[in-house]
Amino acid sequence: MAPTRVAIIGGGFTGLSAALDLCKAGCEVTIYEKDNDIGGLAGPFELSPGVRVEKFYHHWFTSDVDVLDLIDELGLGHLKRYVASNTGLYYVNSIFRLASPLDLLKFSPLPFVDRIRTGFMALYARKVNDWMKLEDISAEDWLVKVGGRKAYDTVWKPLMAGKFGHEAPNVSAVWMWNKLKLRGSSRNNKGGESLVYFGGSFGALTDGIRKALEERGVTIKLNTGVRSILVENGRAVGVDTDAGRESADMVLCTSALPQFLDMTPSLPADYRARCEQIRFLGNSCLVLRLNRSLSSTYWLNVADPSFPFVGIIEHTNLDAKENYENTHIVYLSKYLPTTEKLFSLPPNEYLEYCIPFIQKIFPEFDRSWVISHHVWKAHYSQPVITKGYSKLIPDLKTPIDSLWLSTMAQIYPEDRGTNYAVRYGRRVAQRMLEEIGKDSSADNGSDERLVGNRGSKA
């Protein structure tokens, strides 16, 4: 019997992880990626010949077992780097270090009792066993209940407004609960946060995945966007790409949900209407290469929604500057509707707009520090996790036969990220292989072709 031909739309970590398990099971896999490289939102760019860094800031938590296990499977475990994190908060013209419980106890903007309550929030979040009980509660109501109104108004409210803008009141408690739980699970025995990075950037990891895929016969077509998914008699039969039409026995789309809806006009109206209720924010990320450091802080949250960035992430306080020719890499990140003027600013204008705000935090900063700068934009960077979100999430299997979907909008109650992209990519691959096995059994009275050879960890 001929191998099942699978077309995967999107070369991010979801598509790559699914492809790995599908090809291990004997499928003939082709990945279609519209950009000039794989990796998706975690993809790299070249600062200078041989020096790469991610377009959007990335790290892993020590609890991100799916991606860390994948790294080991690829034989790349020796490139994992465990690093102590150094976080802080910019609040009312001052920077406060918040890397440990002791730092929080010294956080003077909060009364002492509120510092204690705030410190216990992560512990409380880890004890929540039934997150469904939080689904119909707003993040604001839950944070006020758990941490108090003073802590909410001082810390959480400006951070929520900076991240979600006008959508902040609509965000569910589930989203905030997961954030607190995740950060708490990556603490060491002294209360400090430990993070994981990868030697050679995430680009070195995608190189490793590409090698493993190509060794197993997977075809990766770069600069090849998919215009539409071909459907005949209620069944997906291939894709219409920039390079022409190509047939397939199964199609997996890992693009953003709105893009999937655009390329699949034959979806049932009720299915489409439910998916369209999920809203997204874009992200504009300014990457600075500097000749000196801004500070010793890796991750500085900015508790002022009037700033054009919600965080300043000095990457070279996570990964050594020697890996970047002794220069300093800084990300300034802003989530926003893609209709806002800031999202459409050209790179030079974006930089000039941000400079006065950087100088408010770091008065000594000067334009002459900037060796180079890049601006990367994503239209669908953050789904807005609203109350009752689970009722909106489409299943991995779509109403169209042989058409599957795995996107960041389906990652729940966790929040999007490379670890969960790997988890859900492998999960959808397992589901697809189970269906192939059923079809094979129906045709031949046996599903021996797949038994014991799936490689999926979902």
Short mmCIF file of C-alpha atoms in Angstrom, two decimals:
data_model
loop_
_atom_site.label_atom_id
_atom_site.label_comp_id
_atom_site.label_asym_id
_atom_site.label_seq_id
_atom_site.Cartn_x
_atom_site.Cartn_y
_atom_site.Cartn_z
CA MET A 1 0.00 0.00 0.00
CA ALA A 2 1.27 3.45 -0.90
CA PRO A 3 2.18 5.71 2.06
CA THR A 4 -0.32 8.32 3.16
CA ARG A 5 0.56 11.69 1.66
CA VAL A 6 0.26 14.51 4.19
CA ALA A 7 0.44 18.21 3.35
CA ILE A 8 1.35 20.40 6.33
CA ILE A 9 0.69 24.13 6.05
CA GLY A 10 3.18 26.07 8.17
CA GLY A 11 6.76 25.36 9.21
CA GLY A 12 6.55 26.49 12.84
CA PHE A 13 7.15 24.18 15.77
CA THR A 14 3.64 22.71 15.54
CA GLY A 15 4.05 21.68 11.92
CA LEU A 16 7.63 20.49 12.42
CA SER A 17 6.73 18.34 15.43
CA ALA A 18 3.73 16.82 13.68
CA ALA A 19 5.84 16.12 10.60
CA LEU A 20 8.45 14.32 12.70
CA ASP A 21 5.95 11.85 14.14
CA LEU A 22 4.08 11.40 10.87
CA CYS A 23 7.19 10.61 8.85
CA LYS A 24 8.40 8.20 11.54
CA ALA A 25 5.13 6.31 11.04
CA GLY A 26 5.73 6.02 7.32
CA CYS A 27 3.75 8.96 5.96
CA GLU A 28 4.99 10.93 2.96
CA VAL A 29 5.10 14.48 4.33
CA THR A 30 5.45 17.84 2.59
CA ILE A 31 5.67 21.10 4.57
CA TYR A 32 4.64 24.35 2.91
CA GLU A 33 6.13 27.47 4.50
CA LYS A 34 5.46 30.96 3.11
CA ASP A 35 8.59 32.49 4.69
CA ASN A 36 12.19 31.85 3.68
CA ASP A 37 12.95 29.75 6.75
CA ILE A 38 11.22 27.44 9.21
CA GLY A 39 10.55 28.17 12.88
CA GLY A 40 7.46 30.39 12.72
CA LEU A 41 7.33 33.01 15.47
CA ALA A 42 10.43 31.38 16.99
CA GLY A 43 12.34 31.63 13.73
CA PRO A 44 15.76 33.33 13.66
CA PHE A 45 17.32 36.06 11.61
CA GLU A 46 20.97 36.81 10.94
CA LEU A 47 22.56 39.70 12.82
CA SER A 48 25.79 39.21 10.90
CA PRO A 49 27.29 36.25 9.04
CA GLY A 50 26.99 33.21 11.29
CA VAL A 51 25.32 35.09 14.18
CA ARG A 52 21.61 34.42 14.60
CA VAL A 53 18.96 35.36 17.12
CA GLU A 54 15.18 34.96 17.27
CA LYS A 55 12.94 37.54 15.62
CA PHE A 56 10.76 37.51 18.74
CA TYR A 57 12.23 36.88 22.21
CA HIS A 58 12.09 33.29 23.38
CA HIS A 59 13.16 31.09 26.26
CA TRP A 60 11.85 27.96 27.96
CA PHE A 61 10.88 27.24 31.53
CA THR A 62 12.32 24.19 33.26
CA SER A 63 8.79 22.76 33.27
CA ASP A 64 8.57 22.87 29.45
CA VAL A 65 9.14 19.13 29.19
CA ASP A 66 7.68 18.65 25.70
CA VAL A 67 10.24 20.75 23.88
CA LEU A 68 13.08 19.77 26.24
CA ASP A 69 12.32 16.07 25.61
CA LEU A 70 12.22 16.70 21.87
CA ILE A 71 15.67 18.26 22.08
CA ASP A 72 16.96 15.13 23.80
CA GLU A 73 15.32 12.91 21.17
CA LEU A 74 17.16 14.82 18.47
CA GLY A 75 20.46 14.21 20.26
CA LEU A 76 20.90 17.91 21.01
CA GLY A 77 20.56 17.85 24.79
CA HIS A 78 24.14 19.05 25.23
CA LEU A 79 23.10 22.43 23.79
CA LYS A 80 20.53 23.17 26.49
CA ARG A 81 21.63 26.02 28.74
CA TYR A 82 20.07 26.48 32.19
CA VAL A 83 20.23 30.07 33.34
CA ALA A 84 19.09 31.92 36.46
CA SER A 85 16.58 34.59 35.46
CA ASN A 86 16.74 38.21 36.58
CA THR A 87 13.40 40.01 36.36
CA GLY A 88 12.22 43.44 37.35
CA LEU A 89 9.38 45.95 37.18
CA TYR A 90 9.40 49.55 35.98
CA TYR A 91 6.81 51.40 38.06
CA VAL A 92 6.37 55.16 38.58
CA ASN A 93 9.82 56.13 37.27
CA SER A 94 11.67 53.49 39.24
CA ILE A 95 13.03 50.01 38.54
CA PHE A 96 12.38 47.33 41.14
CA ARG A 97 14.17 44.00 41.08
CA LEU A 98 11.67 41.13 41.39
CA ALA A 99 13.76 38.02 40.86
CA SER A 100 13.12 36.34 44.22
CA PRO A 101 10.68 36.30 47.16
CA LEU A 102 13.07 38.58 49.08
CA ASP A 103 12.89 41.14 46.27
CA LEU A 104 9.11 41.12 46.50
CA LEU A 105 9.26 41.71 50.25
CA LYS A 106 11.29 44.86 49.49
CA PHE A 107 8.79 46.16 46.92
CA SER A 108 7.91 49.42 48.66
CA PRO A 109 4.98 50.55 46.45
CA LEU A 110 2.87 47.85 48.13
CA PRO A 111 2.06 47.73 51.84
CA PHE A 112 3.79 44.83 53.53
CA VAL A 113 0.65 42.69 53.87
CA ASP A 114 -0.01 43.06 50.12
CA ARG A 115 3.54 41.99 49.34
CA ILE A 116 2.91 38.82 51.32
CA ARG A 117 -0.39 38.18 49.50
CA THR A 118 1.24 38.78 46.14
CA GLY A 119 4.05 36.40 46.98
CA PHE A 120 1.59 33.62 47.79
CA MET A 121 -0.32 34.03 44.53
CA ALA A 122 1.95 31.68 42.59
CA LEU A 123 1.67 29.06 45.33
CA TYR A 124 -2.10 29.47 45.33
CA ALA A 125 -2.24 29.11 41.53
CA ARG A 126 -0.34 25.82 41.68
CA LYS A 127 -2.95 24.43 44.07
CA VAL A 128 -5.85 25.12 41.70
CA ASN A 129 -6.86 21.68 40.42
CA ASP A 130 -10.00 22.54 38.49
CA TRP A 131 -9.27 25.49 36.21
CA MET A 132 -12.74 25.18 34.64
CA LYS A 133 -14.10 26.92 37.73
CA LEU A 134 -12.15 30.02 36.62
CA GLU A 135 -13.55 30.09 33.09
CA ASP A 136 -16.38 32.50 33.76
CA ILE A 137 -14.38 34.82 36.04
CA SER A 138 -12.43 37.78 34.71
CA ALA A 139 -8.71 38.04 35.40
CA GLU A 140 -9.36 41.29 37.27
CA ASP A 141 -11.94 39.79 39.62
CA TRP A 142 -9.75 36.77 40.34
CA LEU A 143 -6.59 38.80 40.93
CA VAL A 144 -8.42 41.16 43.30
CA LYS A 145 -9.87 38.21 45.20
CA VAL A 146 -6.54 36.41 45.55
CA GLY A 147 -4.06 39.27 45.84
CA GLY A 148 -6.11 42.28 46.91
CA ARG A 149 -7.23 45.49 45.23
CA LYS A 150 -4.04 47.40 46.07
CA ALA A 151 -1.79 44.84 44.40
CA TYR A 152 -4.09 44.71 41.39
CA ASP A 153 -4.14 48.48 40.88
CA THR A 154 -0.38 48.82 41.44
CA VAL A 155 1.00 45.83 39.52
CA TRP A 156 -1.52 43.81 37.56
CA LYS A 157 -3.82 46.45 36.12
CA PRO A 158 -1.11 48.41 34.23
CA LEU A 159 0.52 45.19 33.04
CA MET A 160 -2.80 43.82 31.79
CA ALA A 161 -3.59 47.12 30.07
CA GLY A 162 -0.12 47.20 28.52
CA LYS A 163 -0.50 43.67 27.17
CA PHE A 164 -4.15 43.54 26.12
CA GLY A 165 -5.13 47.21 25.77
CA HIS A 166 -8.90 47.64 25.48
CA GLU A 167 -9.30 43.85 25.66
CA ALA A 168 -7.90 43.68 29.23
CA PRO A 169 -11.35 43.63 30.95
CA ASN A 170 -12.35 40.68 28.75
CA VAL A 171 -9.44 38.40 29.67
CA SER A 172 -10.35 35.30 31.63
CA ALA A 173 -8.90 34.31 34.99
CA VAL A 174 -7.70 31.10 33.30
CA TRP A 175 -5.07 33.03 31.36
CA MET A 176 -3.64 34.72 34.46
CA TRP A 177 -3.86 31.55 36.53
CA ASN A 178 -1.79 29.69 33.96
CA LYS A 179 0.84 32.44 33.86
CA LEU A 180 1.28 32.39 37.63
CA LYS A 181 1.35 28.59 37.74
CA LEU A 182 3.91 28.41 34.95
CA ARG A 183 6.26 30.94 36.55
CA GLY A 184 5.92 29.21 39.91
CA SER A 185 6.79 25.82 38.43
CA SER A 186 10.12 27.10 37.11
CA ARG A 187 11.46 28.19 40.51
CA ASN A 188 14.48 26.62 42.17
CA ASN A 189 14.66 25.64 45.84
CA LYS A 190 15.70 29.18 46.78
CA GLY A 191 12.70 30.74 45.05
CA GLY A 192 14.66 32.07 42.07
CA GLU A 193 13.48 31.46 38.53
CA SER A 194 15.44 29.16 36.22
CA LEU A 195 15.09 29.39 32.45
CA VAL A 196 16.44 27.37 29.55
CA TYR A 197 17.97 28.59 26.30
CA PHE A 198 19.58 26.78 23.38
CA GLY A 199 23.19 27.10 22.26
CA GLY A 200 23.33 28.68 18.84
CA SER A 201 19.82 30.17 19.15
CA PHE A 202 16.50 28.55 18.33
CA GLY A 203 17.80 28.55 14.76
CA ALA A 204 20.25 25.81 15.75
CA LEU A 205 17.30 23.79 17.03
CA THR A 206 15.29 24.22 13.83
CA ASP A 207 18.44 23.19 11.94
CA GLY A 208 18.42 19.97 13.97
CA ILE A 209 14.74 19.35 13.32
CA ARG A 210 15.19 20.05 9.60
CA LYS A 211 18.05 17.54 9.44
CA ALA A 212 15.97 14.86 11.17
CA LEU A 213 13.02 15.49 8.84
CA GLU A 214 15.02 15.52 5.62
CA GLU A 215 16.83 12.32 6.63
CA ARG A 216 13.38 10.70 6.79
CA GLY A 217 12.34 12.00 3.39
CA VAL A 218 10.23 15.00 4.41
CA THR A 219 10.04 17.73 1.76
CA ILE A 220 10.18 21.32 3.04
CA LYS A 221 9.05 23.92 0.52
CA LEU A 222 10.07 27.42 1.60
CA ASN A 223 8.71 30.63 0.09
CA THR A 224 5.60 28.64 -0.79
CA GLY A 225 2.42 30.03 0.68
CA VAL A 226 -0.86 28.11 0.52
CA ARG A 227 -3.67 30.05 -1.11
CA SER A 228 -6.45 27.58 -0.41
CA ILE A 229 -7.15 24.05 0.77
CA LEU A 230 -8.63 21.91 -1.99
CA VAL A 231 -11.86 20.17 -1.02
CA GLU A 232 -13.84 17.72 -3.14
CA ASN A 233 -17.04 16.01 -2.02
CA GLY A 234 -16.48 17.12 1.58
CA ARG A 235 -12.91 15.81 1.73
CA ALA A 236 -9.56 17.63 1.68
CA VAL A 237 -7.60 16.46 -1.36
CA GLY A 238 -4.66 18.87 -1.49
CA VAL A 239 -3.49 22.47 -1.46
CA ASP A 240 -3.32 25.31 -3.94
CA THR A 241 0.08 26.95 -3.42
CA ASP A 242 2.08 29.81 -4.90
CA ALA A 243 3.84 27.14 -6.97
CA GLY A 244 0.66 25.40 -8.15
CA ARG A 245 -1.77 22.72 -6.98
CA GLU A 246 -0.56 19.64 -5.14
CA SER A 247 -2.62 16.66 -4.08
CA ALA A 248 -2.59 14.97 -0.67
CA ASP A 249 -4.48 12.31 1.26
CA MET A 250 -4.54 14.45 4.41
CA VAL A 251 -4.00 18.14 5.10
CA LEU A 252 -2.86 19.64 8.40
CA CYS A 253 -3.07 23.41 8.77
CA THR A 254 -0.93 25.02 11.49
CA SER A 255 -1.34 28.62 10.32
CA ALA A 256 -3.17 31.20 12.43
CA LEU A 257 -6.88 30.51 12.79
CA PRO A 258 -8.03 33.52 10.70
CA GLN A 259 -5.67 32.46 7.91
CA PHE A 260 -7.12 28.94 8.02
CA LEU A 261 -10.63 30.34 7.69
CA ASP A 262 -9.56 32.44 4.70
CA MET A 263 -8.05 29.48 2.86
CA THR A 264 -11.01 27.15 3.54
CA PRO A 265 -14.21 28.77 2.22
CA SER A 266 -16.15 25.48 2.26
CA LEU A 267 -16.27 25.23 6.07
CA PRO A 268 -19.76 24.96 7.60
CA ALA A 269 -21.24 28.34 8.56
CA ASP A 270 -21.77 27.49 12.26
CA TYR A 271 -18.18 26.23 12.60
CA ARG A 272 -16.83 29.36 10.95
CA ALA A 273 -18.98 31.65 13.11
CA ARG A 274 -17.71 30.05 16.31
CA CYS A 275 -14.08 30.32 15.21
CA GLU A 276 -14.54 33.95 14.25
CA GLN A 277 -15.44 34.79 17.85
CA ILE A 278 -11.80 34.22 18.81
CA ARG A 279 -10.00 37.55 18.63
CA PHE A 280 -6.28 38.21 18.27
CA LEU A 281 -3.71 40.89 19.01
CA GLY A 282 -0.70 41.51 16.84
CA ASN A 283 2.82 42.08 18.06
CA SER A 284 5.43 44.60 17.01
CA CYS A 285 8.90 43.74 18.26
CA LEU A 286 11.84 46.12 18.03
CA VAL A 287 15.19 44.33 18.22
CA LEU A 288 18.16 46.51 19.15
CA ARG A 289 21.80 45.59 18.80
CA LEU A 290 23.68 47.87 21.20
CA ASN A 291 27.31 48.59 21.93
CA ARG A 292 26.59 48.61 25.67
CA SER A 293 24.11 47.15 28.11
CA LEU A 294 20.95 48.86 29.32
CA SER A 295 21.00 47.08 32.68
CA SER A 296 21.67 43.74 34.36
CA THR A 297 17.96 42.79 34.17
CA TYR A 298 16.88 40.11 31.70
CA TRP A 299 13.14 40.74 31.73
CA LEU A 300 11.83 44.17 32.73
CA ASN A 301 8.05 44.47 32.83
CA VAL A 302 6.82 48.00 32.16
CA ALA A 303 3.83 48.88 34.33
CA ASP A 304 2.79 51.87 32.27
CA PRO A 305 0.33 51.27 29.41
CA SER A 306 1.22 54.61 27.81
CA PHE A 307 4.61 53.18 26.76
CA PRO A 308 4.98 51.66 23.27
CA PHE A 309 6.28 48.44 24.83
CA VAL A 310 5.13 46.26 27.70
CA GLY A 311 8.50 44.66 28.26
CA ILE A 312 12.23 45.25 27.76
CA ILE A 313 13.97 41.92 27.34
CA GLU A 314 17.76 42.14 27.34
CA HIS A 315 18.55 38.85 25.69
CA THR A 316 22.27 39.03 26.41
CA ASN A 317 21.48 38.86 30.12
CA LEU A 318 20.17 35.36 29.35
CA ASP A 319 22.66 34.28 26.69
CA ALA A 320 26.22 35.60 26.86
CA LYS A 321 27.13 38.65 24.77
CA GLU A 322 30.18 36.74 23.51
CA ASN A 323 27.77 34.73 21.36
CA TYR A 324 26.79 37.98 19.61
CA GLU A 325 30.25 39.41 18.92
CA ASN A 326 30.29 41.13 22.32
CA THR A 327 27.26 43.24 21.51
CA HIS A 328 24.03 43.49 23.48
CA ILE A 329 20.66 42.32 22.15
CA VAL A 330 17.48 43.95 23.47
CA TYR A 331 13.85 43.30 22.55
CA LEU A 332 11.07 45.85 23.04
CA SER A 333 7.71 44.16 22.69
CA LYS A 334 4.23 45.57 22.20
CA TYR A 335 0.95 43.68 21.75
CA LEU A 336 -1.66 45.74 19.95
CA PRO A 337 -4.45 45.65 17.38
CA THR A 338 -2.97 45.58 13.91
CA THR A 339 -5.16 48.54 12.98
CA GLU A 340 -3.22 50.87 15.29
CA LYS A 341 -0.81 53.30 13.66
CA LEU A 342 2.11 52.05 15.76
CA PHE A 343 1.84 48.63 14.12
CA SER A 344 2.37 50.07 10.66
CA LEU A 345 5.33 52.36 11.45
CA PRO A 346 8.46 51.70 9.34
CA PRO A 347 11.49 50.43 11.34
CA ASN A 348 13.31 53.77 11.52
CA GLU A 349 10.21 55.66 12.64
CA TYR A 350 9.43 52.95 15.18
CA LEU A 351 12.91 53.25 16.68
CA GLU A 352 12.74 57.04 16.89
CA TYR A 353 9.32 56.83 18.50
CA CYS A 354 10.60 54.42 21.17
CA ILE A 355 13.84 56.24 22.04
CA PRO A 356 12.28 58.89 24.38
CA PHE A 357 10.48 56.13 26.29
CA ILE A 358 13.68 54.10 26.65
CA GLN A 359 15.35 57.23 28.02
CA LYS A 360 12.61 57.66 30.62
CA ILE A 361 13.66 54.31 32.07
CA PHE A 362 17.38 54.59 31.27
CA PRO A 363 18.25 58.33 31.14
CA GLU A 364 21.82 57.65 30.03
CA PHE A 365 20.67 55.80 26.89
CA ASP A 366 21.70 57.50 23.66
CA ARG A 367 20.90 56.88 20.01
CA SER A 368 24.62 56.34 19.41
CA TRP A 369 24.40 53.09 21.38
CA VAL A 370 22.39 51.51 18.55
CA ILE A 371 24.54 49.50 16.16
CA SER A 372 21.55 48.18 14.22
CA HIS A 373 17.84 47.63 14.68
CA HIS A 374 15.11 45.44 13.23
CA VAL A 375 11.34 45.44 13.59
CA TRP A 376 9.40 42.19 13.30
CA LYS A 377 5.62 42.07 13.18
CA ALA A 378 3.09 39.29 13.67
CA HIS A 379 -0.57 39.82 12.88
CA TYR A 380 -1.85 36.95 15.03
CA SER A 381 0.53 36.82 17.97
CA GLN A 382 -1.82 36.48 20.95
CA PRO A 383 -5.35 35.07 21.05
CA VAL A 384 -7.49 36.94 23.56
CA ILE A 385 -8.46 34.33 26.15
CA THR A 386 -11.95 35.48 27.04
CA LYS A 387 -14.37 34.05 29.57
CA GLY A 388 -15.82 30.75 28.40
CA TYR A 389 -12.98 30.31 25.91
CA SER A 390 -13.19 26.51 25.90
CA LYS A 391 -16.59 26.72 24.18
CA LEU A 392 -15.01 28.47 21.18
CA ILE A 393 -12.03 26.20 20.54
CA PRO A 394 -12.32 24.08 17.39
CA ASP A 395 -11.35 20.43 17.58
CA LEU A 396 -8.12 19.23 15.98
CA LYS A 397 -10.27 17.38 13.45
CA THR A 398 -12.29 19.77 11.31
CA PRO A 399 -15.77 19.10 9.86
CA ILE A 400 -14.09 18.40 6.49
CA ASP A 401 -12.82 14.85 6.09
CA SER A 402 -9.02 14.47 6.11
CA LEU A 403 -8.55 18.10 7.15
CA TRP A 404 -6.87 18.77 10.48
CA LEU A 405 -6.11 21.96 12.38
CA SER A 406 -3.59 22.74 15.10
CA THR A 407 -3.01 26.42 15.89
CA MET A 408 -2.06 28.55 18.88
CA ALA A 409 -5.76 29.39 19.35
CA GLN A 410 -6.35 25.76 20.38
CA ILE A 411 -3.66 25.75 23.07
CA TYR A 412 -5.69 25.91 26.26
CA PRO A 413 -5.67 26.26 29.24
CA GLU A 414 -1.96 26.78 28.58
CA ASP A 415 -0.83 29.88 26.70
CA ARG A 416 0.88 29.77 23.31
CA GLY A 417 4.61 29.06 23.12
CA THR A 418 7.07 26.66 21.52
CA ASN A 419 6.64 24.02 24.24
CA TYR A 420 2.91 23.79 23.63
CA ALA A 421 3.39 24.03 19.89
CA VAL A 422 5.42 20.83 20.16
CA ARG A 423 2.84 19.22 22.45
CA TYR A 424 -0.11 20.01 20.21
CA GLY A 425 1.80 19.17 17.04
CA ARG A 426 2.50 15.70 18.37
CA ARG A 427 -1.04 15.40 19.67
CA VAL A 428 -2.60 16.12 16.27
CA ALA A 429 -0.13 13.74 14.62
CA GLN A 430 -1.27 10.97 16.96
CA ARG A 431 -4.91 11.67 16.13
CA MET A 432 -4.15 11.63 12.40
CA LEU A 433 -2.26 8.34 12.69
CA GLU A 434 -5.14 6.79 14.59
CA GLU A 435 -7.47 7.73 11.74
CA ILE A 436 -5.04 6.37 9.16
CA GLY A 437 -4.93 3.15 11.16
CA LYS A 438 -8.72 2.89 11.17
CA ASP A 439 -8.88 3.49 7.44
CA SER A 440 -6.16 0.92 6.87
CA SER A 441 -7.99 -1.60 9.06
CA ALA A 442 -11.22 -1.01 7.17
CA ASP A 443 -9.45 -1.54 3.83
CA ASN A 444 -7.25 -4.48 4.78
CA GLY A 445 -8.66 -5.91 7.98
CA SER A 446 -5.45 -4.91 9.75
CA ASP A 447 -3.64 -1.81 10.99
CA GLU A 448 -0.21 -3.41 11.25
CA ARG A 449 1.31 -0.68 9.08
CA LEU A 450 1.30 1.73 12.02
CA VAL A 451 1.55 -0.37 15.13
CA GLY A 452 4.48 0.50 17.41
CA ASN A 453 5.90 3.11 15.08
CA ARG A 454 4.15 6.34 15.88
CA GLY A 455 6.73 8.19 17.91
CA SER A 456 4.08 10.55 19.31
CA LYS A 457 4.29 11.78 22.87
CA ALA A 458 0.85 13.39 23.09
#
